[in-house]
mmCIF file of N, CA and C in Angstrom:
data_model
loop_
_atom_site.group_PDB
_atom_site.id
_atom_site.type_symbol
_atom_site.label_atom_id
_atom_site.label_comp_id
_atom_site.label_asym_id
_atom_site.label_seq_id
_atom_site.Cartn_x
_atom_site.Cartn_y
_atom_site.Cartn_z
ATOM 1 N N MET T 24 -11.745 -11.825 38.052
ATOM 2 C CA MET T 24 -12.038 -13.119 37.331
ATOM 3 C C MET T 24 -12.953 -12.228 36.136
ATOM 4 N N LYS T 25 -14.073 -11.911 36.476
ATOM 5 C CA LYS T 25 -14.592 -11.473 35.900
ATOM 6 C C LYS T 25 -14.349 -10.258 35.174
ATOM 7 N N ASN T 26 -13.438 -9.547 35.084
ATOM 8 C CA ASN T 26 -12.819 -8.532 33.928
ATOM 9 C C ASN T 26 -12.064 -8.955 33.463
ATOM 10 N N SER T 27 -11.106 -10.933 33.596
ATOM 11 C CA SER T 27 -10.319 -11.703 32.636
ATOM 12 C C SER T 27 -11.277 -11.854 31.394
ATOM 13 N N LYS T 28 -12.417 -12.192 32.005
ATOM 14 C CA LYS T 28 -13.485 -12.704 30.987
ATOM 15 C C LYS T 28 -13.975 -12.120 29.910
ATOM 16 N N LEU T 29 -14.565 -10.500 31.066
ATOM 17 C CA LEU T 29 -15.216 -9.283 29.688
ATOM 18 C C LEU T 29 -14.013 -8.816 28.807
ATOM 19 N N ILE T 30 -12.725 -8.967 28.965
ATOM 20 C CA ILE T 30 -11.515 -8.364 28.178
ATOM 21 C C ILE T 30 -11.725 -9.570 27.456
ATOM 22 N N ILE T 31 -11.335 -11.193 27.466
ATOM 23 C CA ILE T 31 -11.516 -12.073 26.291
ATOM 24 C C ILE T 31 -12.770 -11.771 25.823
ATOM 25 N N PHE T 32 -14.050 -11.729 25.798
ATOM 26 C CA PHE T 32 -15.091 -11.384 25.288
ATOM 27 C C PHE T 32 -14.909 -10.119 24.859
ATOM 28 N N THR T 33 -14.172 -9.395 24.941
ATOM 29 C CA THR T 33 -14.719 -7.913 23.873
ATOM 30 C C THR T 33 -12.998 -8.213 22.910
ATOM 31 N N ILE T 34 -12.799 -8.623 23.465
ATOM 32 C CA ILE T 34 -11.080 -9.297 21.830
ATOM 33 C C ILE T 34 -12.034 -9.928 20.827
ATOM 34 N N PHE T 35 -12.727 -10.596 21.292
ATOM 35 C CA PHE T 35 -13.742 -11.827 20.433
ATOM 36 C C PHE T 35 -14.560 -11.094 19.829
ATOM 37 N N ILE T 36 -15.016 -10.590 20.482
ATOM 38 C CA ILE T 36 -16.692 -9.439 19.390
ATOM 39 C C ILE T 36 -15.060 -8.414 18.179
ATOM 40 N N VAL T 37 -14.268 -7.946 18.772
ATOM 41 C CA VAL T 37 -14.099 -6.831 18.172
ATOM 42 C C VAL T 37 -12.938 -7.200 16.590
ATOM 43 N N ALA T 38 -12.390 -9.113 17.308
ATOM 44 C CA ALA T 38 -11.908 -10.027 16.139
ATOM 45 C C ALA T 38 -12.872 -10.003 15.111
ATOM 46 N N MET T 39 -13.861 -10.162 15.521
ATOM 47 C CA MET T 39 -15.027 -10.785 14.719
ATOM 48 C C MET T 39 -15.507 -9.672 14.057
ATOM 49 N N GLY T 40 -15.429 -8.634 14.152
ATOM 50 C CA GLY T 40 -15.655 -7.269 13.654
ATOM 51 C C GLY T 40 -14.738 -7.065 12.409
ATOM 52 N N VAL T 41 -13.380 -7.017 12.968
ATOM 53 C CA VAL T 41 -12.409 -6.276 11.932
ATOM 54 C C VAL T 41 -12.891 -7.724 11.104
ATOM 55 N N GLY T 42 -12.536 -8.788 11.485
ATOM 56 C CA GLY T 42 -12.790 -10.473 10.344
ATOM 57 C C GLY T 42 -13.564 -10.100 9.225
ATOM 58 N N TYR T 43 -14.963 -9.755 9.736
ATOM 59 C CA TYR T 43 -16.356 -9.867 8.785
ATOM 60 C C TYR T 43 -16.141 -8.323 7.821
ATOM 61 N N ILE T 44 -15.647 -7.102 8.298
ATOM 62 C CA ILE T 44 -15.511 -5.964 7.767
ATOM 63 C C ILE T 44 -14.262 -6.423 6.133
ATOM 64 N N SER T 45 -12.617 -6.823 6.550
ATOM 65 C CA SER T 45 -12.129 -7.097 5.819
ATOM 66 C C SER T 45 -12.833 -8.277 4.764
ATOM 67 N N LEU T 46 -13.345 -9.754 5.185
ATOM 68 C CA LEU T 46 -13.607 -10.253 3.761
ATOM 69 C C LEU T 46 -15.003 -9.487 4.014
ATOM 70 N N ALA T 47 -15.560 -8.775 4.109
ATOM 71 C CA ALA T 47 -17.014 -7.803 3.363
ATOM 72 C C ALA T 47 -16.124 -6.911 2.034
ATOM 73 N N ALA T 48 -15.084 -6.451 2.407
ATOM 74 C CA ALA T 48 -14.671 -5.467 1.915
ATOM 75 C C ALA T 48 -13.949 -6.197 0.307
ATOM 76 N N ARG T 49 -12.855 -7.460 1.225
ATOM 77 C CA ARG T 49 -12.666 -7.999 0.090
ATOM 78 C C ARG T 49 -13.199 -8.395 -1.909
ATOM 79 N N VAL T 50 -14.684 -7.931 -1.213
ATOM 80 C CA VAL T 50 -15.713 -9.006 -2.284
ATOM 81 C C VAL T 50 -15.440 -7.549 -3.516
ATOM 82 N N PHE T 51 -14.959 -6.522 -3.408
ATOM 83 C CA PHE T 51 -14.943 -5.119 -4.174
ATOM 84 C C PHE T 51 -13.370 -5.259 -4.824
ATOM 85 N N VAL T 52 -12.185 -6.381 -4.905
ATOM 86 C CA VAL T 52 -10.878 -5.343 -4.847
ATOM 87 C C VAL T 52 -10.865 -7.089 -6.443
ATOM 88 N N PRO T 53 -10.017 -6.361 -6.313
ATOM 89 C CA PRO T 53 -10.360 -7.415 -8.360
ATOM 90 C C PRO T 53 -9.054 -8.568 -7.899
ATOM 91 N N VAL T 54 -9.290 -9.743 -8.078
ATOM 92 C CA VAL T 54 -8.244 -10.946 -7.499
ATOM 93 C C VAL T 54 -8.108 -11.255 -8.993
ATOM 94 N N CYS T 55 -6.785 -11.654 -8.898
ATOM 95 C CA CYS T 55 -5.686 -12.121 -9.272
ATOM 96 C C CYS T 55 -5.716 -13.753 -9.758
ATOM 97 N N TYR T 56 -5.186 -14.633 -10.633
ATOM 98 C CA TYR T 56 -5.732 -16.095 -9.991
ATOM 99 C C TYR T 56 -4.416 -16.075 -11.511
ATOM 100 N N THR T 57 -4.325 -17.811 -11.983
ATOM 101 C CA THR T 57 -3.776 -18.796 -12.714
ATOM 102 C C THR T 57 -4.614 -19.941 -12.933
ATOM 103 N N GLN T 58 -5.079 -20.096 -13.959
ATOM 104 C CA GLN T 58 -5.286 -20.957 -14.116
ATOM 105 C C GLN T 58 -4.699 -22.681 -13.537
ATOM 106 N N ASP T 59 -4.143 -22.428 -12.952
ATOM 107 C CA ASP T 59 -3.456 -23.700 -11.822
ATOM 108 C C ASP T 59 -4.332 -23.609 -10.669
ATOM 109 N N ASP T 60 -4.923 -22.319 -10.186
ATOM 110 C CA ASP T 60 -5.800 -21.670 -8.709
ATOM 111 C C ASP T 60 -7.025 -22.792 -9.348
ATOM 112 N N PHE T 61 -6.877 -24.094 -9.038
ATOM 113 C CA PHE T 61 -8.202 -24.840 -9.310
ATOM 114 C C PHE T 61 -9.308 -24.556 -9.032
ATOM 115 N N PHE T 62 -9.759 -24.152 -7.684
ATOM 116 C CA PHE T 62 -10.583 -23.701 -7.372
ATOM 117 C C PHE T 62 -11.456 -22.037 -7.864
ATOM 118 N N LEU T 63 -10.360 -21.354 -7.858
ATOM 119 C CA LEU T 63 -10.681 -19.927 -8.462
ATOM 120 C C LEU T 63 -11.091 -19.758 -9.540
ATOM 121 N N TYR T 64 -10.608 -21.311 -10.451
ATOM 122 C CA TYR T 64 -10.356 -21.093 -12.120
ATOM 123 C C TYR T 64 -11.944 -21.541 -12.233
ATOM 124 N N HIS T 65 -12.423 -22.509 -11.491
ATOM 125 C CA HIS T 65 -13.257 -23.450 -11.648
ATOM 126 C C HIS T 65 -14.552 -22.503 -11.071
ATOM 127 N N MET T 66 -14.634 -21.893 -10.022
ATOM 128 C CA MET T 66 -15.763 -21.168 -9.492
ATOM 129 C C MET T 66 -15.823 -19.932 -10.139
ATOM 130 N N VAL T 67 -14.863 -19.044 -10.352
ATOM 131 C CA VAL T 67 -14.889 -17.967 -11.083
ATOM 132 C C VAL T 67 -14.871 -17.180 -12.401
ATOM 133 N N THR T 68 -14.162 -18.352 -12.748
ATOM 134 C CA THR T 68 -13.750 -18.462 -14.258
ATOM 135 C C THR T 68 -15.306 -18.320 -16.120
ATOM 136 N N PRO T 69 -15.829 -17.299 -15.839
ATOM 137 C CA PRO T 69 -16.991 -17.724 -17.120
ATOM 138 C C PRO T 69 -16.596 -18.856 -18.167
ATOM 139 N N GLU T 70 -17.210 -19.761 -18.572
ATOM 140 C CA GLU T 70 -16.777 -20.451 -19.858
ATOM 141 C C GLU T 70 -16.318 -19.977 -21.382
ATOM 142 N N ALA T 71 -17.057 -18.838 -21.416
ATOM 143 C CA ALA T 71 -16.197 -17.970 -22.470
ATOM 144 C C ALA T 71 -14.561 -17.490 -22.265
ATOM 145 N N LEU T 72 -14.468 -17.488 -21.022
ATOM 146 C CA LEU T 72 -13.132 -16.953 -20.651
ATOM 147 C C LEU T 72 -12.396 -18.347 -21.072
ATOM 148 N N LYS T 73 -12.672 -19.671 -20.838
ATOM 149 C CA LYS T 73 -12.286 -20.398 -19.790
ATOM 150 C C LYS T 73 -12.092 -21.296 -21.453
ATOM 151 N N TRP T 74 -12.929 -20.754 -22.617
ATOM 152 C CA TRP T 74 -12.251 -21.118 -24.148
ATOM 153 C C TRP T 74 -11.881 -20.088 -24.863
ATOM 154 N N THR T 75 -11.590 -19.008 -24.625
ATOM 155 C CA THR T 75 -10.665 -18.323 -25.250
ATOM 156 C C THR T 75 -9.168 -19.096 -25.858
ATOM 157 N N PRO T 76 -9.221 -18.638 -27.284
ATOM 158 C CA PRO T 76 -7.951 -19.406 -27.271
ATOM 159 C C PRO T 76 -6.522 -18.200 -26.887
ATOM 160 N N ARG T 77 -5.681 -19.798 -26.630
ATOM 161 C CA ARG T 77 -4.079 -18.529 -25.940
ATOM 162 C C ARG T 77 -3.103 -18.815 -26.729
ATOM 163 N N ILE T 78 -3.401 -17.119 -27.274
ATOM 164 C CA ILE T 78 -2.662 -16.619 -27.991
ATOM 165 C C ILE T 78 -1.577 -16.021 -27.787
ATOM 166 N N SER T 79 -0.683 -16.767 -26.395
ATOM 167 C CA SER T 79 0.666 -16.170 -25.623
ATOM 168 C C SER T 79 0.797 -17.804 -24.571
ATOM 169 N N SER T 80 1.849 -17.762 -24.395
ATOM 170 C CA SER T 80 2.400 -19.073 -23.578
ATOM 171 C C SER T 80 2.377 -17.943 -21.900
ATOM 172 N N HIS T 81 2.152 -16.722 -21.851
ATOM 173 C CA HIS T 81 2.093 -17.034 -20.441
ATOM 174 C C HIS T 81 0.473 -15.517 -20.083
ATOM 175 N N TRP T 82 -0.041 -16.372 -19.425
ATOM 176 C CA TRP T 82 -1.625 -15.630 -18.995
ATOM 177 C C TRP T 82 -2.025 -16.045 -17.792
ATOM 178 N N TYR T 83 -3.132 -14.433 -16.883
ATOM 179 C CA TYR T 83 -3.067 -14.679 -16.283
ATOM 180 C C TYR T 83 -4.917 -13.781 -16.168
ATOM 181 N N PHE T 84 -5.575 -14.350 -15.159
ATOM 182 C CA PHE T 84 -6.883 -13.993 -14.863
ATOM 183 C C PHE T 84 -7.310 -13.098 -13.869
ATOM 184 N N VAL T 85 -8.046 -11.938 -14.225
ATOM 185 C CA VAL T 85 -8.582 -10.662 -12.948
ATOM 186 C C VAL T 85 -10.306 -11.196 -13.315
ATOM 187 N N GLY T 86 -10.283 -11.088 -11.368
ATOM 188 C CA GLY T 86 -12.237 -10.971 -11.291
ATOM 189 C C GLY T 86 -12.398 -9.285 -10.520
ATOM 190 N N GLN T 87 -13.185 -8.979 -10.691
ATOM 191 C CA GLN T 87 -13.681 -7.885 -10.558
ATOM 192 C C GLN T 87 -15.306 -7.230 -10.280
ATOM 193 N N THR T 88 -15.572 -6.699 -9.446
ATOM 194 C CA THR T 88 -17.455 -6.798 -8.952
ATOM 195 C C THR T 88 -17.109 -5.311 -8.947
ATOM 196 N N ASP T 89 -18.444 -4.188 -9.593
ATOM 197 C CA ASP T 89 -18.781 -3.367 -9.300
ATOM 198 C C ASP T 89 -19.221 -3.094 -8.240
ATOM 199 N N GLU T 90 -18.983 -2.049 -7.143
ATOM 200 C CA GLU T 90 -20.376 -2.320 -6.034
ATOM 201 C C GLU T 90 -21.877 -1.908 -6.511
ATOM 202 N N GLY T 91 -21.916 -0.634 -7.463
ATOM 203 C CA GLY T 91 -23.432 -0.070 -7.068
ATOM 204 C C GLY T 91 -24.097 -0.933 -8.344
ATOM 205 N N SER T 92 -23.254 -0.852 -9.863
ATOM 206 C CA SER T 92 -23.874 -0.969 -10.534
ATOM 207 C C SER T 92 -24.098 -2.740 -11.028
ATOM 208 N N GLY T 93 -23.751 -3.377 -9.632
ATOM 209 C CA GLY T 93 -23.745 -4.763 -10.212
ATOM 210 C C GLY T 93 -23.276 -5.554 -11.247
ATOM 211 N N LEU T 94 -22.413 -4.980 -11.932
ATOM 212 C CA LEU T 94 -21.730 -5.416 -12.655
ATOM 213 C C LEU T 94 -19.987 -5.912 -12.481
ATOM 214 N N LYS T 95 -20.207 -6.932 -13.097
ATOM 215 C CA LYS T 95 -18.782 -8.009 -12.957
ATOM 216 C C LYS T 95 -18.242 -8.202 -14.133
ATOM 217 N N TRP T 96 -17.545 -7.996 -14.164
ATOM 218 C CA TRP T 96 -16.441 -8.313 -15.222
ATOM 219 C C TRP T 96 -14.654 -9.261 -14.985
ATOM 220 N N ASN T 97 -14.076 -9.663 -15.695
ATOM 221 C CA ASN T 97 -13.823 -11.209 -16.099
ATOM 222 C C ASN T 97 -12.949 -10.759 -16.789
ATOM 223 N N GLU T 98 -11.555 -10.980 -16.812
ATOM 224 C CA GLU T 98 -10.366 -10.857 -17.869
ATOM 225 C C GLU T 98 -9.210 -11.602 -18.063
ATOM 226 N N ILE T 99 -9.022 -12.185 -19.319
ATOM 227 C CA ILE T 99 -7.995 -13.117 -19.032
ATOM 228 C C ILE T 99 -7.113 -11.745 -20.025
ATOM 229 N N VAL T 100 -6.016 -11.842 -19.493
ATOM 230 C CA VAL T 100 -4.832 -10.558 -19.829
ATOM 231 C C VAL T 100 -3.468 -11.487 -20.209
ATOM 232 N N PHE T 101 -3.701 -11.366 -21.434
ATOM 233 C CA PHE T 101 -1.938 -12.191 -22.579
ATOM 234 C C PHE T 101 -0.562 -11.116 -21.647
ATOM 235 N N THR T 102 -0.160 -11.946 -21.158
ATOM 236 C CA THR T 102 1.871 -10.672 -21.581
ATOM 237 C C THR T 102 2.727 -12.247 -22.360
ATOM 238 N N ASN T 103 4.278 -11.401 -22.462
ATOM 239 C CA ASN T 103 4.783 -11.698 -23.427
ATOM 240 C C ASN T 103 4.741 -11.739 -24.324
ATOM 241 N N ILE T 104 3.995 -10.912 -24.705
ATOM 242 C CA ILE T 104 3.717 -10.384 -26.711
ATOM 243 C C ILE T 104 4.740 -9.883 -27.304
ATOM 244 N N ASN T 105 4.500 -10.209 -28.465
ATOM 245 C CA ASN T 105 5.808 -9.815 -29.024
ATOM 246 C C ASN T 105 5.237 -8.244 -29.760
ATOM 247 N N LYS T 106 5.196 -7.248 -29.843
ATOM 248 C CA LYS T 106 4.928 -6.146 -30.607
ATOM 249 C C LYS T 106 4.343 -5.980 -31.604
ATOM 250 N N ASN T 107 5.433 -6.521 -32.906
ATOM 251 C CA ASN T 107 4.620 -6.702 -33.866
ATOM 252 C C ASN T 107 3.763 -7.231 -34.377
ATOM 253 N N GLU T 108 2.778 -7.910 -33.611
ATOM 254 C CA GLU T 108 2.228 -9.136 -33.599
ATOM 255 C C GLU T 108 0.574 -8.695 -32.656
ATOM 256 N N VAL T 109 0.942 -7.602 -32.218
ATOM 257 C CA VAL T 109 -0.195 -7.218 -31.133
ATOM 258 C C VAL T 109 -1.448 -6.924 -32.037
ATOM 259 N N GLY T 110 -1.257 -6.435 -33.441
ATOM 260 C CA GLY T 110 -2.708 -6.073 -34.178
ATOM 261 C C GLY T 110 -3.315 -7.493 -34.645
ATOM 262 N N THR T 111 -2.472 -8.030 -34.964
ATOM 263 C CA THR T 111 -2.973 -9.082 -35.788
ATOM 264 C C THR T 111 -3.594 -9.731 -34.356
ATOM 265 N N LEU T 112 -2.812 -10.312 -33.229
ATOM 266 C CA LEU T 112 -3.668 -11.183 -32.310
ATOM 267 C C LEU T 112 -5.305 -10.799 -31.684
ATOM 268 N N VAL T 113 -4.647 -9.317 -31.780
ATOM 269 C CA VAL T 113 -6.046 -8.460 -31.667
ATOM 270 C C VAL T 113 -7.235 -8.622 -32.613
ATOM 271 N N GLU T 114 -7.224 -8.923 -33.414
ATOM 272 C CA GLU T 114 -7.860 -8.830 -35.158
ATOM 273 C C GLU T 114 -8.295 -10.682 -34.604
ATOM 274 N N GLN T 115 -7.496 -11.464 -34.303
ATOM 275 C CA GLN T 115 -7.771 -13.188 -34.415
ATOM 276 C C GLN T 115 -9.163 -12.778 -33.110
ATOM 277 N N LEU T 116 -8.995 -12.451 -31.642
ATOM 278 C CA LEU T 116 -9.391 -11.999 -30.611
ATOM 279 C C LEU T 116 -11.048 -11.963 -30.947
ATOM 280 N N ASP T 117 -10.931 -10.768 -31.815
ATOM 281 C CA ASP T 117 -11.976 -10.078 -32.140
ATOM 282 C C ASP T 117 -13.289 -11.205 -33.409
ATOM 283 N N THR T 118 -12.314 -12.224 -34.182
ATOM 284 C CA THR T 118 -13.046 -12.880 -35.108
ATOM 285 C C THR T 118 -13.642 -13.394 -33.597
ATOM 286 N N TRP T 119 -12.619 -14.174 -33.394
ATOM 287 C CA TRP T 119 -13.104 -15.315 -32.483
ATOM 288 C C TRP T 119 -14.786 -15.006 -31.659
ATOM 289 N N ILE T 120 -13.696 -13.889 -31.250
ATOM 290 C CA ILE T 120 -15.824 -13.032 -30.089
ATOM 291 C C ILE T 120 -16.958 -13.538 -30.949
ATOM 292 N N ASN T 121 -16.962 -12.401 -32.091
ATOM 293 C CA ASN T 121 -17.822 -12.485 -33.353
ATOM 294 C C ASN T 121 -18.271 -14.030 -33.428
ATOM 295 N N ASP T 122 -17.519 -14.983 -33.574
ATOM 296 C CA ASP T 122 -17.864 -16.406 -33.994
ATOM 297 C C ASP T 122 -18.307 -17.011 -32.860
ATOM 298 N N TYR T 123 -18.408 -16.412 -31.538
ATOM 299 C CA TYR T 123 -18.512 -17.180 -30.246
ATOM 300 C C TYR T 123 -19.939 -17.699 -30.853
ATOM 301 N N PRO T 124 -20.368 -19.205 -30.259
ATOM 302 C CA PRO T 124 -21.734 -19.623 -30.530
ATOM 303 C C PRO T 124 -22.712 -18.927 -29.599
ATOM 304 N N GLN T 125 -22.256 -18.570 -27.869
ATOM 305 C CA GLN T 125 -23.392 -17.108 -27.347
ATOM 306 C C GLN T 125 -23.225 -16.306 -27.611
ATOM 307 N N ARG T 126 -24.211 -15.708 -28.141
ATOM 308 C CA ARG T 126 -24.412 -14.009 -28.943
ATOM 309 C C ARG T 126 -24.863 -13.594 -27.736
ATOM 310 N N ARG T 127 -25.190 -14.309 -26.191
ATOM 311 C CA ARG T 127 -25.831 -13.455 -25.492
ATOM 312 C C ARG T 127 -24.222 -12.931 -24.679
ATOM 313 N N GLU T 128 -23.359 -13.524 -24.797
ATOM 314 C CA GLU T 128 -22.486 -12.696 -23.543
ATOM 315 C C GLU T 128 -21.767 -11.488 -24.131
ATOM 316 N N THR T 129 -21.350 -10.739 -23.531
ATOM 317 C CA THR T 129 -20.658 -9.552 -24.305
ATOM 318 C C THR T 129 -18.896 -9.813 -23.318
ATOM 319 N N MET T 130 -18.589 -9.364 -24.629
ATOM 320 C CA MET T 130 -17.152 -9.497 -24.702
ATOM 321 C C MET T 130 -16.905 -8.730 -25.306
ATOM 322 N N SER T 131 -15.063 -8.131 -24.618
ATOM 323 C CA SER T 131 -14.489 -6.956 -25.355
ATOM 324 C C SER T 131 -12.768 -7.804 -25.996
ATOM 325 N N VAL T 132 -12.083 -6.737 -26.975
ATOM 326 C CA VAL T 132 -10.588 -6.983 -26.704
ATOM 327 C C VAL T 132 -9.967 -6.038 -26.913
ATOM 328 N N SER T 133 -8.772 -5.800 -25.865
ATOM 329 C CA SER T 133 -8.276 -4.178 -25.636
ATOM 330 C C SER T 133 -6.476 -4.988 -25.415
ATOM 331 N N ALA T 134 -5.827 -3.704 -26.134
ATOM 332 C CA ALA T 134 -4.546 -3.918 -26.342
ATOM 333 C C ALA T 134 -4.308 -2.858 -25.034
ATOM 334 N N ASP T 135 -3.162 -3.162 -24.160
ATOM 335 C CA ASP T 135 -2.651 -2.103 -23.112
ATOM 336 C C ASP T 135 -1.049 -2.283 -23.758
ATOM 337 N N GLU T 136 -0.971 -1.378 -22.562
ATOM 338 C CA GLU T 136 1.089 -1.948 -21.731
ATOM 339 C C GLU T 136 0.902 -1.849 -20.747
ATOM 340 N N SER T 137 2.071 -2.561 -19.668
ATOM 341 C CA SER T 137 1.984 -2.273 -18.554
ATOM 342 C C SER T 137 3.936 -2.090 -18.609
ATOM 343 N N ASN T 138 4.395 -1.616 -17.693
ATOM 344 C CA ASN T 138 5.766 -1.061 -17.892
ATOM 345 C C ASN T 138 6.122 -1.690 -18.694
ATOM 346 N N GLY T 139 5.973 -0.233 -20.222
ATOM 347 C CA GLY T 139 6.003 -1.000 -20.954
ATOM 348 C C GLY T 139 6.404 -1.889 -22.456
ATOM 349 N N LEU T 140 5.835 -2.778 -21.547
ATOM 350 C CA LEU T 140 5.600 -4.158 -22.413
ATOM 351 C C LEU T 140 3.868 -4.476 -22.658
ATOM 352 N N PRO T 141 3.944 -5.038 -23.952
ATOM 353 C CA PRO T 141 1.893 -5.244 -24.445
ATOM 354 C C PRO T 141 1.240 -6.283 -23.693
ATOM 355 N N GLU T 142 0.105 -5.603 -23.454
ATOM 356 C CA GLU T 142 -0.681 -6.601 -22.989
ATOM 357 C C GLU T 142 -1.744 -7.072 -23.716
ATOM 358 N N ILE T 143 -2.513 -7.832 -23.879
ATOM 359 C CA ILE T 143 -4.064 -8.052 -24.325
ATOM 360 C C ILE T 143 -4.721 -8.602 -23.816
ATOM 361 N N ARG T 144 -5.955 -8.272 -23.295
ATOM 362 C CA ARG T 144 -6.767 -8.329 -22.379
ATOM 363 C C ARG T 144 -8.486 -9.041 -23.174
ATOM 364 N N VAL T 145 -8.623 -9.780 -23.012
ATOM 365 C CA VAL T 145 -10.349 -10.353 -23.466
ATOM 366 C C VAL T 145 -11.328 -10.036 -22.255
ATOM 367 N N ILE T 146 -12.206 -9.074 -22.171
ATOM 368 C CA ILE T 146 -13.395 -8.976 -21.219
ATOM 369 C C ILE T 146 -14.073 -9.873 -21.171
ATOM 370 N N HIS T 147 -14.624 -9.678 -20.137
ATOM 371 C CA HIS T 147 -16.203 -10.846 -20.276
ATOM 372 C C HIS T 147 -16.895 -9.886 -19.326
ATOM 373 N N TYR T 148 -18.414 -9.082 -19.573
ATOM 374 C CA TYR T 148 -18.897 -8.531 -18.899
ATOM 375 C C TYR T 148 -19.769 -8.804 -18.278
ATOM 376 N N GLU T 149 -20.935 -9.422 -17.289
ATOM 377 C CA GLU T 149 -21.947 -10.259 -16.749
ATOM 378 C C GLU T 149 -22.317 -8.978 -15.453
ATOM 379 N N ARG T 150 -24.012 -9.124 -16.284
ATOM 380 C CA ARG T 150 -24.927 -7.786 -15.005
ATOM 381 C C ARG T 150 -25.198 -9.108 -13.991
ATOM 382 N N ASP T 151 -25.414 -8.116 -12.905
ATOM 383 C CA ASP T 151 -26.722 -8.636 -11.591
ATOM 384 C C ASP T 151 -27.905 -8.816 -12.687
ATOM 385 N N ARG T 152 -28.907 -9.710 -12.213
ATOM 386 C CA ARG T 152 -29.736 -9.642 -12.621
ATOM 387 C C ARG T 152 -30.731 -9.606 -11.952
ATOM 388 N N ASN T 153 -30.735 -9.120 -10.565
ATOM 389 C CA ASN T 153 -31.539 -8.900 -9.338
ATOM 390 C C ASN T 153 -31.598 -7.226 -9.212
ATOM 391 N N LYS T 154 -30.440 -6.386 -10.288
ATOM 392 C CA LYS T 154 -30.334 -4.945 -10.498
ATOM 393 C C LYS T 154 -30.970 -4.056 -11.332
#
């Protein structure tokens, strides 16, 4: 009887430890989500990215935190873009960033390729004020 209680207690403690470690490590893994993910969109997405002009019919968000520096960055990634329009769309987003009313916001635009298809990212940077 005592042995079975000890085994169950040990399994419970080990399971709690594994659960805690996996949750703690998940903080530093990029989170991908869409605007349809109600809670993530409203809790994680900065206002600047919510107001970013939608230059494509396909987009998703990425949120990530750097452990040591306290830097947090969120991105809106536009896909399904015509290669001939990339330069024009990047200029349009750069103009929007330069005209954005909250001048204290740090943002940038980058054009990349993923699997041979163009992507445009608007990246919003935020530093932890405690670091």
